[in-house]
PDB file of C-alpha atoms and ligand atoms in Angstrom:
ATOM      1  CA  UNK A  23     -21.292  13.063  -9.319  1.00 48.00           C
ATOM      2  CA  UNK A  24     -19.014  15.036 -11.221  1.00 52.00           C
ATOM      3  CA  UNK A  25     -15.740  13.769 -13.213  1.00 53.00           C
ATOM      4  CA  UNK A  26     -13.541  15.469 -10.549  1.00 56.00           C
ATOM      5  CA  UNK A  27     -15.090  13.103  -7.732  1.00 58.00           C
ATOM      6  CA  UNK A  28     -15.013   9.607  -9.995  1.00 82.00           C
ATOM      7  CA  UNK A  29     -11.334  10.598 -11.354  1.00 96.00           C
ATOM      8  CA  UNK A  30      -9.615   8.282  -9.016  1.00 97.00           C
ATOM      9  CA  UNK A  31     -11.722   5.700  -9.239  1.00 96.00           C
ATOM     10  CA  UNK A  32     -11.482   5.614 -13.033  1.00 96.00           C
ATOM     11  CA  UNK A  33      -7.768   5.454 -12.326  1.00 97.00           C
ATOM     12  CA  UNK A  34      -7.601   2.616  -9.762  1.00 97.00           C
ATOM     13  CA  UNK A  35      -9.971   0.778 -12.272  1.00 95.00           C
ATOM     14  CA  UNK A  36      -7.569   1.390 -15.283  1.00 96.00           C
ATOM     15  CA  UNK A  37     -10.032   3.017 -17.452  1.00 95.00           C
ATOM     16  CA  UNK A  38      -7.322   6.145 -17.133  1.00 96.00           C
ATOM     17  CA  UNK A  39      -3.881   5.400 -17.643  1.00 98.00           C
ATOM     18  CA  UNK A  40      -1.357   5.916 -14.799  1.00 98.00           C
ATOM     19  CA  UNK A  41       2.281   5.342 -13.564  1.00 98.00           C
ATOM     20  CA  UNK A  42       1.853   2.911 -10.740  1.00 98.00           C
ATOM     21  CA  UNK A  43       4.095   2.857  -7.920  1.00 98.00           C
ATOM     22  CA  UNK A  44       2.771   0.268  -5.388  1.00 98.00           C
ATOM     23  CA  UNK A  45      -0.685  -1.138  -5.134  1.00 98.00           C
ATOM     24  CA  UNK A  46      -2.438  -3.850  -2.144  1.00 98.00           C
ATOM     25  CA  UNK A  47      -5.416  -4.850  -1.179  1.00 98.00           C
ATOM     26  CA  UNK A  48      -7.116  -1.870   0.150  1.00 98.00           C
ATOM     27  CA  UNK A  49      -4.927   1.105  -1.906  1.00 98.00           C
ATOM     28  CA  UNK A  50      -3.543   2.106  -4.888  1.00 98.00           C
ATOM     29  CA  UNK A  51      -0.023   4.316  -5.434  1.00 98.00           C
ATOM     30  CA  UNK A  52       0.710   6.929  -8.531  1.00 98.00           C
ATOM     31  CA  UNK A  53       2.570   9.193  -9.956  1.00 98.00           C
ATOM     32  CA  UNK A  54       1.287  12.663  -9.781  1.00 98.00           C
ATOM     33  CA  UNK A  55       0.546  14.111 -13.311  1.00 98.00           C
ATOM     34  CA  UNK A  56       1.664  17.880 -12.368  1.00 98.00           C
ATOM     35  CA  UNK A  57       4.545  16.714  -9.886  1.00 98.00           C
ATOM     36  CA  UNK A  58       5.581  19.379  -7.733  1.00 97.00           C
ATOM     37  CA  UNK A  59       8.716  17.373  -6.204  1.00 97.00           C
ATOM     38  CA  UNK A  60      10.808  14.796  -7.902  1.00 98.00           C
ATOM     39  CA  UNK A  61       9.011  12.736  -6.094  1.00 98.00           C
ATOM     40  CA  UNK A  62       5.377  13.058  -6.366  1.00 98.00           C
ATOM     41  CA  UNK A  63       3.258  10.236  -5.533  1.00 98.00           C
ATOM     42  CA  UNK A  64      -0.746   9.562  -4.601  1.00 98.00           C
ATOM     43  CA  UNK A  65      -1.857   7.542  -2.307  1.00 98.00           C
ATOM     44  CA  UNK A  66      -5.401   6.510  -2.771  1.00 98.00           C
ATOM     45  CA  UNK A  67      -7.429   4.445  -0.821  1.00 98.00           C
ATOM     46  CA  UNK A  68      -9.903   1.936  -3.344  1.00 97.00           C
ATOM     47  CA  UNK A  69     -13.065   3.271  -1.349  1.00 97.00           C
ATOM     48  CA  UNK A  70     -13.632   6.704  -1.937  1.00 97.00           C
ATOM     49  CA  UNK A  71     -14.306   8.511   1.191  1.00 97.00           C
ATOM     50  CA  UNK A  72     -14.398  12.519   0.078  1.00 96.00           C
ATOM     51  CA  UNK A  73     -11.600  13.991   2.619  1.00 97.00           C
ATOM     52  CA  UNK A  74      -8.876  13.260   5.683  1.00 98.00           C
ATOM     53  CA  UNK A  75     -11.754  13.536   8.259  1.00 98.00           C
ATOM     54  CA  UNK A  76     -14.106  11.400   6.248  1.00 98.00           C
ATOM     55  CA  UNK A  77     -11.712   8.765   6.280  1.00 98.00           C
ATOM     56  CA  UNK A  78     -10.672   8.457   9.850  1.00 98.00           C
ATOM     57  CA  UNK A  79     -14.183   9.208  11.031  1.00 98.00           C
ATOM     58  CA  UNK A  80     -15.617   6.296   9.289  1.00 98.00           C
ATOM     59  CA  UNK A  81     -12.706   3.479   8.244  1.00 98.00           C
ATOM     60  CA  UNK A  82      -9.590   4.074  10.724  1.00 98.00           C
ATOM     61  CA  UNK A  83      -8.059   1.182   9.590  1.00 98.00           C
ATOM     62  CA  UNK A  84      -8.293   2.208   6.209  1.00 98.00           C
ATOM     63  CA  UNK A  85      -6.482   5.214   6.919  1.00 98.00           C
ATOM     64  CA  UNK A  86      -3.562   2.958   8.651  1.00 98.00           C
ATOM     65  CA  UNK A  87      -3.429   1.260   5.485  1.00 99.00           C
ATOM     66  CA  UNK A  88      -3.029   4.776   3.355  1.00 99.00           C
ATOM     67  CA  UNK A  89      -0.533   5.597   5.850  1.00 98.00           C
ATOM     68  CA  UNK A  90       1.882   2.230   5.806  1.00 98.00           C
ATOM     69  CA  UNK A  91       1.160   2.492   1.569  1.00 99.00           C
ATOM     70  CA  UNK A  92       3.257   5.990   1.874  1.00 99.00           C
ATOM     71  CA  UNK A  93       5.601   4.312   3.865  1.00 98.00           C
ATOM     72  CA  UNK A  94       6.286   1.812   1.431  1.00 98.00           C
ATOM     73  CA  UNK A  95       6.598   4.127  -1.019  1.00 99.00           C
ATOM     74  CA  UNK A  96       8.902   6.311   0.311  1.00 98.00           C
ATOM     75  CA  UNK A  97      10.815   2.772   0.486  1.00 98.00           C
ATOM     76  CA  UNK A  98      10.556   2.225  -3.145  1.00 98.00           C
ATOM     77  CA  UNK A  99      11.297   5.626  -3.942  1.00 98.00           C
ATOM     78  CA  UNK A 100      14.354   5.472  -2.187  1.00 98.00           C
ATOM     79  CA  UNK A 101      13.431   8.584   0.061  1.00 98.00           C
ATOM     80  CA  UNK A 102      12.745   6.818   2.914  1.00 98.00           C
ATOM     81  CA  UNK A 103      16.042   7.848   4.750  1.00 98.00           C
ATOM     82  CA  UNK A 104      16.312  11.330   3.288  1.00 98.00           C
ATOM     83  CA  UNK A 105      13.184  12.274   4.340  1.00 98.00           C
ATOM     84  CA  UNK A 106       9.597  12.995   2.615  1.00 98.00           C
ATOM     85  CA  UNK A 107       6.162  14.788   3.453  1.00 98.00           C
ATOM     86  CA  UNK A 108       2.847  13.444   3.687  1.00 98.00           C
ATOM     87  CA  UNK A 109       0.623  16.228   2.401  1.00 98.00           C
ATOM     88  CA  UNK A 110      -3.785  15.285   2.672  1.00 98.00           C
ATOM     89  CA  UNK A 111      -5.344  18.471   1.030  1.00 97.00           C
ATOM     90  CA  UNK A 112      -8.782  19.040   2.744  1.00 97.00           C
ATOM     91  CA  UNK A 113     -11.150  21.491   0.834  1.00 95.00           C
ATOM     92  CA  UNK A 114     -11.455  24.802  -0.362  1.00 95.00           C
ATOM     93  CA  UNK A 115      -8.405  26.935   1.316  1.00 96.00           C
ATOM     94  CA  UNK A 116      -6.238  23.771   0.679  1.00 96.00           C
ATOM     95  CA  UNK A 117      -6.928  23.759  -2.572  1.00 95.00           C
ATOM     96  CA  UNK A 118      -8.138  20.042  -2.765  1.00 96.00           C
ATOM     97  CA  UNK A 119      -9.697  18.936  -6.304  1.00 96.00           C
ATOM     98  CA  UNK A 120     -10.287  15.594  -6.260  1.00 96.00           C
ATOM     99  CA  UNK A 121     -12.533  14.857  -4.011  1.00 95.00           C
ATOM    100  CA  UNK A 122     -11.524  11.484  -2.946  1.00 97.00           C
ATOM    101  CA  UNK A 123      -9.211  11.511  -0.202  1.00 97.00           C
ATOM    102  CA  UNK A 124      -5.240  10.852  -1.766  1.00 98.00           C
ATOM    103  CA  UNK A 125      -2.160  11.689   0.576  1.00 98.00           C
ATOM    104  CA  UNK A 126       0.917  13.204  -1.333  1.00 98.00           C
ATOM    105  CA  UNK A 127       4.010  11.875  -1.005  1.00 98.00           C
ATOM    106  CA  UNK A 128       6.751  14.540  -1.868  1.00 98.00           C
ATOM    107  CA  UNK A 129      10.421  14.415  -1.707  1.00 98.00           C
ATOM    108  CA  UNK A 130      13.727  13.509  -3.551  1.00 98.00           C
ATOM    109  CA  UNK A 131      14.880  17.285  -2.697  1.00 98.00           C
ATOM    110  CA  UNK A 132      14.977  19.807  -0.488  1.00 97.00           C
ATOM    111  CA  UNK A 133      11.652  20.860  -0.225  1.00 97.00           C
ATOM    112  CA  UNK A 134      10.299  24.472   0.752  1.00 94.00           C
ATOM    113  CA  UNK A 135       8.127  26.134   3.562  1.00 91.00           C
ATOM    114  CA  UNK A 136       4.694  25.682   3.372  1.00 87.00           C
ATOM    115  CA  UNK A 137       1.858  27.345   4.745  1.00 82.00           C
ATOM    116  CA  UNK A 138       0.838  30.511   3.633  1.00 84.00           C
TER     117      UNK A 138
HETATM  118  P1  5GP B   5      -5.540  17.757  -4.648  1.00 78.40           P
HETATM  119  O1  5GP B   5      -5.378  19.111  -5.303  1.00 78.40           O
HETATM  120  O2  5GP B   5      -6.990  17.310  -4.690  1.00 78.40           O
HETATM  121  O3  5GP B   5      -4.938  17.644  -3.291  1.00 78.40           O
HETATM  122  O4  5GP B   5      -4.691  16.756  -5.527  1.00 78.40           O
HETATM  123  C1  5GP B   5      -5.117  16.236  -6.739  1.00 78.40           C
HETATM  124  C2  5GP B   5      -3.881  15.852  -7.502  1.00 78.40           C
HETATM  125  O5  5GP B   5      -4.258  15.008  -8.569  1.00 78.40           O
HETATM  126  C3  5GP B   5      -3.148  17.057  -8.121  1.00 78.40           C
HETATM  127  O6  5GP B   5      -1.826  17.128  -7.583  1.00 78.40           O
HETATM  128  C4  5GP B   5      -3.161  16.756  -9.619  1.00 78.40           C
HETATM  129  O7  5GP B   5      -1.946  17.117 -10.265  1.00 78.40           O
HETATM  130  C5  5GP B   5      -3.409  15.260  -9.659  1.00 78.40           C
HETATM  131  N1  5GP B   5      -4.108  14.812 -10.857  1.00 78.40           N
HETATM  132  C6  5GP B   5      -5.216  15.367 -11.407  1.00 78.40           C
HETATM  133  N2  5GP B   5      -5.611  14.668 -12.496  1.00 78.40           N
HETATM  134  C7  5GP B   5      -4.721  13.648 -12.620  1.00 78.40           C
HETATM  135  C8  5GP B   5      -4.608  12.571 -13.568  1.00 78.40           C
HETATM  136  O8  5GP B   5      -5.414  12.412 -14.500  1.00 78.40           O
HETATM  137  N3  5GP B   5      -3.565  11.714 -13.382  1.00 78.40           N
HETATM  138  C9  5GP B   5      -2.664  11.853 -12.357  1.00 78.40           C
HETATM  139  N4  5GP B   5      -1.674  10.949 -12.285  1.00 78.40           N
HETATM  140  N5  5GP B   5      -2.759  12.846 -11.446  1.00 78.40           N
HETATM  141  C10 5GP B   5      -3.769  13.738 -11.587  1.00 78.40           C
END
């Protein structure tokens, strides 16, 4: 297993520090470290699953939990009315790194296009 696929899991445990936003039972909420919003948070679920389709495949209630987390912190975030996006990068040509499925939570401004 390489560092990239335990990263989250260090962070969850507290072994790497973080900026926690919100944290339950079954997830754990941060602030990205290279935020590409002014609001920039992952949502992590504590079991690793590697990727979106993992996830829902095997633990669909797991998934509802990731989702309600970036619901809650959109709430704390105060973006909740403005509006936000819920970005889950899914291999290479997304550009995923960590593999251990996180949804971004982005927003606070106007935020661009995206796609190609
Ligand atoms: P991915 O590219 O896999 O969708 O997203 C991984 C995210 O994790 C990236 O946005 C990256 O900035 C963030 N990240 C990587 N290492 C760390 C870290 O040590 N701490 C925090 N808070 N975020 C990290």
């Amino acid at each position: 297993m390489s560092d990239a696929e335990t990263l989250f899991e260090r962070i969850i445990a507290g072994e790497i520090p973080s900026e926690k936003v919100y944290e339950d039972e079954t997830t754990y909420a941060f602030r990205d470290i290279a935020p590409q919003a002014r609001v920039h948070v992952l949502v992590v679920p504590k079991k690793r699953y590697r990727n979106l389709a993992d996830l829902a495949s095997a633990d669909p209630q797991l998934l509802a939990d990731v989702a309600a987390a970036a619901k809650k912190v959109a709430e704390l975030e105060g973006i909740a009315e403005t509006g936000y996006r819920v970005v889950f990068n899914t291999d290479r040509d997304a550009g995923q790194t960590v593999f251990h499925v996180h949804a971004h939570v982005l927003g606070g401004e106007q935020l661009g296009h995206f796609g190609r």
